[in-house]
Structures are given as structure tokens and as C-alpha cells.
mmCIF file of C-alpha atoms and ligand atoms in Angstrom:
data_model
loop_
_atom_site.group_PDB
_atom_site.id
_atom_site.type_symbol
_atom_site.label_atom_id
_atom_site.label_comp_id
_atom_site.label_asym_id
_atom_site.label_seq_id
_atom_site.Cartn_x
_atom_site.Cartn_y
_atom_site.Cartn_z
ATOM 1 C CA UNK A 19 -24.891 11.426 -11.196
ATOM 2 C CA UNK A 20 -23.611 14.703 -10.826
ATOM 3 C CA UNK A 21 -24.923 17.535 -12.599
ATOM 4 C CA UNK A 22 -23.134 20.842 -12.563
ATOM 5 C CA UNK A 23 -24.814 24.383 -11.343
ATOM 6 C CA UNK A 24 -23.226 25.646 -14.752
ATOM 7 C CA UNK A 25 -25.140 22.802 -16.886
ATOM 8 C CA UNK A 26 -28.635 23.238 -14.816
ATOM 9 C CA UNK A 27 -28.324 27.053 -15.694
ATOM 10 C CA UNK A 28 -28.534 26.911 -19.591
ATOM 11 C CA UNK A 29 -31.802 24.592 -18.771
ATOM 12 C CA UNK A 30 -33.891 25.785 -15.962
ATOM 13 C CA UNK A 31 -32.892 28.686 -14.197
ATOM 14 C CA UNK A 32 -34.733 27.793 -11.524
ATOM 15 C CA UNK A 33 -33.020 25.392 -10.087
ATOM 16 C CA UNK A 34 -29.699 27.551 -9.696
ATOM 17 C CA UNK A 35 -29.175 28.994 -6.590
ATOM 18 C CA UNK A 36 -29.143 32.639 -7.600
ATOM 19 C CA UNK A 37 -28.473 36.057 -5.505
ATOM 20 C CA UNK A 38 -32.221 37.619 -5.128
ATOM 21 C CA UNK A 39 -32.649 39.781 -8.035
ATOM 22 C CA UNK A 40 -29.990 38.725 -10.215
ATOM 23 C CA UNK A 41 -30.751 36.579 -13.904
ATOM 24 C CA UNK A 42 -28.516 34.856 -16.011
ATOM 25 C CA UNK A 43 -26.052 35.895 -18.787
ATOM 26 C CA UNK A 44 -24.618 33.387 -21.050
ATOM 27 C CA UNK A 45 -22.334 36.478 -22.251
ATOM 28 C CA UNK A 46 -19.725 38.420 -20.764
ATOM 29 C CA UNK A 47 -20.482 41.827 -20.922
ATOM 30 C CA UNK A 48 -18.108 44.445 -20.783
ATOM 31 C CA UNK A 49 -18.646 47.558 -17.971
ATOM 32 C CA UNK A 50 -15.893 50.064 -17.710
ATOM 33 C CA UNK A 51 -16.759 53.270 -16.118
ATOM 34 C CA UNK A 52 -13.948 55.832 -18.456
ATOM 35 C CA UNK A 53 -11.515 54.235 -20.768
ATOM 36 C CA UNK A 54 -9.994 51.017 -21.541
ATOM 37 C CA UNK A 55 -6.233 50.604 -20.160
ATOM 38 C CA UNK A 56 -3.696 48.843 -22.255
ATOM 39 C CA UNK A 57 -0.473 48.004 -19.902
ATOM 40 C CA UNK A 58 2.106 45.892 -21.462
ATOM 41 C CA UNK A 59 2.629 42.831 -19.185
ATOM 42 C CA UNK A 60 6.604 44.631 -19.050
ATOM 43 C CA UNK A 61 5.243 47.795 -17.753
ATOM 44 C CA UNK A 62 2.391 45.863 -15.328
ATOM 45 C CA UNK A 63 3.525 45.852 -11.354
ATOM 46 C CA UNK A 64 1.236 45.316 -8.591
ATOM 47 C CA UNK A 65 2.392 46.770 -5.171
ATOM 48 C CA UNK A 66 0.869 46.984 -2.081
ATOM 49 C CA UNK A 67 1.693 49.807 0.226
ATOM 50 C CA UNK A 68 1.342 49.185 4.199
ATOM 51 C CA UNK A 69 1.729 51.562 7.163
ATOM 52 C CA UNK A 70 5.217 51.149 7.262
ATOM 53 C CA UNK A 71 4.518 53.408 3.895
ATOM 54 C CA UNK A 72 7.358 50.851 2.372
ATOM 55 C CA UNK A 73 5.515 49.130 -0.825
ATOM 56 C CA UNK A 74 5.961 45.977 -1.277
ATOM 57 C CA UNK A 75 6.190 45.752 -5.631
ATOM 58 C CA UNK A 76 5.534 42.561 -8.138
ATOM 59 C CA UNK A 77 6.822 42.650 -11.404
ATOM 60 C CA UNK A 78 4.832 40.547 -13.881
ATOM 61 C CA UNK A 79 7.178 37.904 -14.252
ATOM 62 C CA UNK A 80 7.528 38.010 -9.937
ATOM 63 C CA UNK A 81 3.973 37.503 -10.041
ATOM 64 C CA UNK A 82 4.402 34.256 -12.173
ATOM 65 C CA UNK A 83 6.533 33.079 -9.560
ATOM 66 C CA UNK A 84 4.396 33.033 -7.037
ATOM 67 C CA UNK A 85 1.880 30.087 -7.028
ATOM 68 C CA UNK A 86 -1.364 30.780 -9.681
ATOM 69 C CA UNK A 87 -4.417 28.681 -8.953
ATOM 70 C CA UNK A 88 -7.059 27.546 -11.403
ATOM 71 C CA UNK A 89 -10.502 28.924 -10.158
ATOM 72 C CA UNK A 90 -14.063 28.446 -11.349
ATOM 73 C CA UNK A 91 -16.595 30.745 -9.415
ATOM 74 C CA UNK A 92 -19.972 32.265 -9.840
ATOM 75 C CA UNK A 93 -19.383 36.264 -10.755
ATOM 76 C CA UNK A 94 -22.655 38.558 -9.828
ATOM 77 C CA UNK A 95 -23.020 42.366 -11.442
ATOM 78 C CA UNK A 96 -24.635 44.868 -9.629
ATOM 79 C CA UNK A 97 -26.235 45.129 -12.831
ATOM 80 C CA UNK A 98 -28.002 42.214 -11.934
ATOM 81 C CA UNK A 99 -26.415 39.632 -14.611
ATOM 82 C CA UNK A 100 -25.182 36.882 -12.782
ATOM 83 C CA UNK A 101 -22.509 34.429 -14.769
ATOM 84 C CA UNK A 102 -22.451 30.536 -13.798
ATOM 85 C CA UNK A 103 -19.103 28.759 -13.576
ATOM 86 C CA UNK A 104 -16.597 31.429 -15.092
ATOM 87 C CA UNK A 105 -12.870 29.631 -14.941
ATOM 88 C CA UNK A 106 -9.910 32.108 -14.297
ATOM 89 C CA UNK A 107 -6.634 31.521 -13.229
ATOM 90 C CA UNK A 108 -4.695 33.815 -11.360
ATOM 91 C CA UNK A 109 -2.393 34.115 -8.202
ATOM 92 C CA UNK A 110 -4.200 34.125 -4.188
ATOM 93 C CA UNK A 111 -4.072 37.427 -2.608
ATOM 94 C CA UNK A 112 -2.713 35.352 0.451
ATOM 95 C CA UNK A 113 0.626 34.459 -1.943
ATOM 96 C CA UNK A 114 1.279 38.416 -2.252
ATOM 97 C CA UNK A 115 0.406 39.181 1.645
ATOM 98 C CA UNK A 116 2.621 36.693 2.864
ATOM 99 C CA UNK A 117 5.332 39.197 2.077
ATOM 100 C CA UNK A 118 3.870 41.956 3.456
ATOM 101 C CA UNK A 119 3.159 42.732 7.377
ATOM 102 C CA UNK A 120 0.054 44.822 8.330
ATOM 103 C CA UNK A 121 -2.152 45.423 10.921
ATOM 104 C CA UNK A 122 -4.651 47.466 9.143
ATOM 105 C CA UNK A 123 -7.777 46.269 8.282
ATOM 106 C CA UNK A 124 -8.872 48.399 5.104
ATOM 107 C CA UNK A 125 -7.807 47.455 1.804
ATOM 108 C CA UNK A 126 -8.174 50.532 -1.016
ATOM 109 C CA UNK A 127 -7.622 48.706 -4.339
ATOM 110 C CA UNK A 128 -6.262 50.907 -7.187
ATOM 111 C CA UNK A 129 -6.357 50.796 -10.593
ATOM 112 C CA UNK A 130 -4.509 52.120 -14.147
ATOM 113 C CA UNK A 131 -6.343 54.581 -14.712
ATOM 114 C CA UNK A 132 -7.552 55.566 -11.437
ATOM 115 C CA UNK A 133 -9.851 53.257 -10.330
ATOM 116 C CA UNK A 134 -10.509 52.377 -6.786
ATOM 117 C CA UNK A 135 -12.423 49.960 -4.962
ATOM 118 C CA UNK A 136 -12.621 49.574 -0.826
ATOM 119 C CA UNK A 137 -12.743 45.920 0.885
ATOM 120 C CA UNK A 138 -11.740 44.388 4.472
ATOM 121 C CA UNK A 139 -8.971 42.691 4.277
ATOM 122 C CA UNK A 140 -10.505 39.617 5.381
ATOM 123 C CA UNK A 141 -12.355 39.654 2.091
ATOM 124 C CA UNK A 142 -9.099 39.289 0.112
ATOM 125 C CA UNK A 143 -7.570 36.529 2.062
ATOM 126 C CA UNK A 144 -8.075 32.726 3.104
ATOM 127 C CA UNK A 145 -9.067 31.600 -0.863
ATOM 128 C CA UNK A 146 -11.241 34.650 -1.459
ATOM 129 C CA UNK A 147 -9.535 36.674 -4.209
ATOM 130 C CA UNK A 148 -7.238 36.018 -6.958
ATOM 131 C CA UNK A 149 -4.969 38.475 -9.022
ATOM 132 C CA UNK A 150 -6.429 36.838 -12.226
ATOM 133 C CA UNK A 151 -4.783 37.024 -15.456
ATOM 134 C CA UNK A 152 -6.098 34.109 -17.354
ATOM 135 C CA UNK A 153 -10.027 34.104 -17.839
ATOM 136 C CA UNK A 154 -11.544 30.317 -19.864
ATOM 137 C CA UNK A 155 -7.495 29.366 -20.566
ATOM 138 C CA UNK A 156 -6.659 32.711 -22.248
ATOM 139 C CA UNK A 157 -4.879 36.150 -21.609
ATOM 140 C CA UNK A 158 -7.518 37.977 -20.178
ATOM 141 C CA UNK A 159 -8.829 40.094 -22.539
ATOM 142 C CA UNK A 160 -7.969 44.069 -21.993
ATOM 143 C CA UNK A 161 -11.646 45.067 -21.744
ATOM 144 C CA UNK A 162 -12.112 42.588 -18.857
ATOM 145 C CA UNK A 163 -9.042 43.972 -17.185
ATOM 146 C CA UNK A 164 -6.187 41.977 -19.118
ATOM 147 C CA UNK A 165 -3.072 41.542 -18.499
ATOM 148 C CA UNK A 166 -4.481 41.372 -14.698
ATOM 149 C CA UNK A 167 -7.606 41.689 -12.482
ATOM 150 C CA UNK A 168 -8.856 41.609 -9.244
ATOM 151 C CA UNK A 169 -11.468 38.826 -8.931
ATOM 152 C CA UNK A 170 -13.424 38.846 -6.178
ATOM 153 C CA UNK A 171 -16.165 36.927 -6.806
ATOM 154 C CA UNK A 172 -18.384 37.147 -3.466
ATOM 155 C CA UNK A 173 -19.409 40.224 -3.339
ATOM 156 C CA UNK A 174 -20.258 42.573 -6.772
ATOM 157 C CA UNK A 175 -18.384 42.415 -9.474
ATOM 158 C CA UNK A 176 -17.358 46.222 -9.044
ATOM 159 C CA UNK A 177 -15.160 45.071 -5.771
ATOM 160 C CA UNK A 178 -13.149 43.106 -8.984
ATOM 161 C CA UNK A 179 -10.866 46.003 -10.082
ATOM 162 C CA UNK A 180 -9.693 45.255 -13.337
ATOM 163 C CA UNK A 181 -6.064 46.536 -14.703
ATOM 164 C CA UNK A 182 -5.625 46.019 -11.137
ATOM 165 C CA UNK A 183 -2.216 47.833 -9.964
ATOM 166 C CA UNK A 184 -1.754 47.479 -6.250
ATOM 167 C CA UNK A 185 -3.788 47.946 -3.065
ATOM 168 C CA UNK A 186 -2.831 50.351 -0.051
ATOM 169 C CA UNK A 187 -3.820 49.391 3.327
ATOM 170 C CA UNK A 188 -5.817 51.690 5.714
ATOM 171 C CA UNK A 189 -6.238 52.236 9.331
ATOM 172 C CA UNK A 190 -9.715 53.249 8.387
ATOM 173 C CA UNK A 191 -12.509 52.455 5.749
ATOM 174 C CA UNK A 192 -12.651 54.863 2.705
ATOM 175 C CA UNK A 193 -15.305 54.755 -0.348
ATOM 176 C CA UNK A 194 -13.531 53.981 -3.464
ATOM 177 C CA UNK A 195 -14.624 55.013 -6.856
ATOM 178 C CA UNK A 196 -18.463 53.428 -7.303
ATOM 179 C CA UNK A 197 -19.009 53.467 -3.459
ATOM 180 C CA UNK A 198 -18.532 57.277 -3.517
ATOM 181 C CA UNK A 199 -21.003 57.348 -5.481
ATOM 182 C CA UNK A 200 -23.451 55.573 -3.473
ATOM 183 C CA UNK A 201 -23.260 51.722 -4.030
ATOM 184 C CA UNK A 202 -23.164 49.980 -1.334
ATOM 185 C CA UNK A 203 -19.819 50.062 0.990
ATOM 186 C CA UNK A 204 -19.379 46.141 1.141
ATOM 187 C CA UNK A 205 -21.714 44.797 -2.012
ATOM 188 C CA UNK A 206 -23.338 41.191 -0.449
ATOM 189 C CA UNK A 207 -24.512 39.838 -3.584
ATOM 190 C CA UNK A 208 -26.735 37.265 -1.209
ATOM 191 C CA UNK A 209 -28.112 40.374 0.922
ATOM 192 C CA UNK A 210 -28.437 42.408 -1.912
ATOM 193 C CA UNK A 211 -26.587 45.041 -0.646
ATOM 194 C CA UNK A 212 -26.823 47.178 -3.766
ATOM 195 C CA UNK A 213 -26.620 50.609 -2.708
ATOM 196 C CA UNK A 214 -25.815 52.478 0.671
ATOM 197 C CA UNK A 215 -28.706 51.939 3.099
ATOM 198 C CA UNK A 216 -30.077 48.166 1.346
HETATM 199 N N1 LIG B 2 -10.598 49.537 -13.466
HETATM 200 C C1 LIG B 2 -11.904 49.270 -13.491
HETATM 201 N N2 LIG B 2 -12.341 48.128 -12.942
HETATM 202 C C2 LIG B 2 -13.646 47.831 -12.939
HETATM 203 C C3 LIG B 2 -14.591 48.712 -13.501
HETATM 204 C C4 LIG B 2 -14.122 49.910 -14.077
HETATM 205 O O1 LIG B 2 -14.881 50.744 -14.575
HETATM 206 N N3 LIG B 2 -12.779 50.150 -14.067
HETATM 207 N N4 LIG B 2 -15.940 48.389 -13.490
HETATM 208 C C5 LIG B 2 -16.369 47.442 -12.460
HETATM 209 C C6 LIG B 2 -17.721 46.976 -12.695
HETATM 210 S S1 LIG B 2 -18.975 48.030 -12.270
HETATM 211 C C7 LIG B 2 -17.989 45.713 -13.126
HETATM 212 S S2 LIG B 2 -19.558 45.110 -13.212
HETATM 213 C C8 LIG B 2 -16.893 44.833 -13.600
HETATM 214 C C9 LIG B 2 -17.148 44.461 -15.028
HETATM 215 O O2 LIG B 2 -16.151 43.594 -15.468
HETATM 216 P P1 LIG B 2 -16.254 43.081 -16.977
HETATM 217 O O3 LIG B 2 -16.220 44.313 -17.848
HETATM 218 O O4 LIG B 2 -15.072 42.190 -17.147
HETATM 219 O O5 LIG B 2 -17.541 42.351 -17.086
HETATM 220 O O6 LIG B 2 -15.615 45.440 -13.500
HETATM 221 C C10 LIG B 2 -15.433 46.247 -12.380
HETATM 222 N N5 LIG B 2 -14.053 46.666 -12.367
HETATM 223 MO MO1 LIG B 3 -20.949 46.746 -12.319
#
């Protein structure tokens, strides 16, 4: 018999294998830091700019081309609410970086509305992150980042940008909106790494 982690959660929290500090949620809350961005799904492109300084640009319906995958993963707020088993589908950063050639190693995600988040680029690729669009087999919602969001569910949920617009790649790490304000540069749910210095 196989029981899920998601099924063992609503029952005895103990036996999931949380990040230390973190408790469950059976909600979804919402956490924006400014206002809510409404982007039509015509006006929505995603575009990543490499040294070359030529962007590379998705339309919405180019990003439907490309190959979505259906995900169900674990998401962790710095917050310390933890959410079991969230299902999202969305397209593989590695389907939008196979058109795109860079040797940099910084990824500085931006945002409608300004946002940013900083990541290694290894943390977007091989399976790791999704442009998600589709959260429990609807649109995603605008005030969890609908039409599209970055999910990155490994480290804190701040690293998933939501109304997610394109990501420029750097020759050298940069703090991006949360971590300039002293969360921790790479967020490690399973270290904890909350703020700078944990
Ligand atoms: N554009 C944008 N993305 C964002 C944020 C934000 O304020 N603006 N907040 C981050 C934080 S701190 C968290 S915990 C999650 C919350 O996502 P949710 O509102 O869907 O739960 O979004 C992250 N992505
Ligand atoms: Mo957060």
C-alpha cells in the first residue's frame, strides 16, 4: 500500500518530512509585496536577455508551443507555511534555454511590476523550475501570479516570481528585490537559510 506524503499530512504531521521550522497550510495564502498585476495572456511575453544583450522573447501562445509538463511538488514560504502536493502545470525552464546560449551563471528574474528575484542558473535547469500557468487544473489565479509564474519549488517560495516576465543573465550574482532586503541570497528551505548569515 502506498500512502501519499499529501494524505499523511491532513492526519499526522509528523510523519511528513518537513523543512525545520516550517508547519502545514491546507490553504493557499496569498503574499504580494505592492500590487496585484493583471497582464492579458495577449500582452504576456517572457524573454530572457543573455550577454550577447540579444533577448530571446516568448509570446504566450510561443510558450504553448513549447512542451508544458504536469508537476506536483512540495512549495515552502519563508513564512514558514509549508503546502503538501500542490499540482501546477507549466513549461521547463530547460524548453526556453534551449534557445538561448549563455555562459553566465546568474539568473536575475523580473517581474510586471518590478519584481526581481536572483538564482544560479543551475537552479532553473535539469527539471527544477517551471514557467507555470496552470495551478490544481486551472488558470492560475492573478493573485498567485496568473497568467504565469515562476515555480521554483526547492528553495523559498519568494525565488517563485509570479507575473513572471523574463530573466536576464549575469556574469555576477546580484540581490533581487527580498534579498536586498536581507533574506537570504539562495533560500535552502532544508538548511533554513532564511535570512543573510543563517
Ligand atoms: N511578482 C511577485 N512575485 C512574488 C512575490 C511578490 O511580492 N511579487 N512574493 C513572493 C513571496 S514572498 C511568496 S511567499 C510567494 C507567494 O506566492 P502566493 O501568493 O501564490 O502564495 O510569491 C513570491 N513571488
Ligand atoms: Mo514569502
Amino acid at each position: 500500500m502506498t500512502v501519499s506524503r499529501g494524505f499523511l499530512g491532513h492526519h499526522d504531521p509528523r510523519a511528513v518530512d518537513l523543512p525545520p521550522g516550517q508547519h502545514l497550510t491546507r490553504g493557499f495564502p496569498v503574499l504580494t509585496a505592492g500590487p496585484t498585476q493583471t497582464v492579458a495572456t495577449e500582452d504576456w511575453s517572457f524573454t530572457i536577455t543573455p550577454e550577447s544583450g540579444a533577448p530571446t522573447r516568448w509570446t504566450w501562445d510561443e510558450m504553448m508551443a513549447l512542451p508544458s509538463e504536469d508537476v506536483t511538488v512540495d512549495i515552502h514560504c519563508v513564512t514558514r507555511w509549508t503546502k503538501l502536493g500542490t499540482k501546477w502545470r507549466g513549461v521547463p525552464l530547460d524548453a526556453f534555454f534551449e534557445d538561448v546560449e549563455t555562459y553566465y551563471e546568474y539568473a536575475m528574474v523580473h517581474s510586471y511590476g518590478g519584481y526581481t528575484t536572483n538564482l544560479p542558473l543551475e537552479d532553473l535547469l535539469d527539471g527544477k523550475a517551471w514557467v507555470a500557468y496552470e495551478h490544481d487544473g486551472d488558470p492560475l489565479h492573478v493573485e498567485h501570479g496568473g497568467p504565469a509564474r515562476l515555480l521554483v519549488p526547492h528553495l523559498y517560495f519568494w525565488k517563485s516570481a509570479k507575473w513572471v516576465n523574463g530573466i536576464t543573465m549575469q556574469r555576477f550574482d546580484e540581490p533581487g528585490f527580498w534579498e536586498g532586503f536581507g533574506y537570504h541570497n539562495y533560500g535552502d528551505p532544508w538548511r533554513e537559510e532564511r535570512h543573510a548569515g543563517d
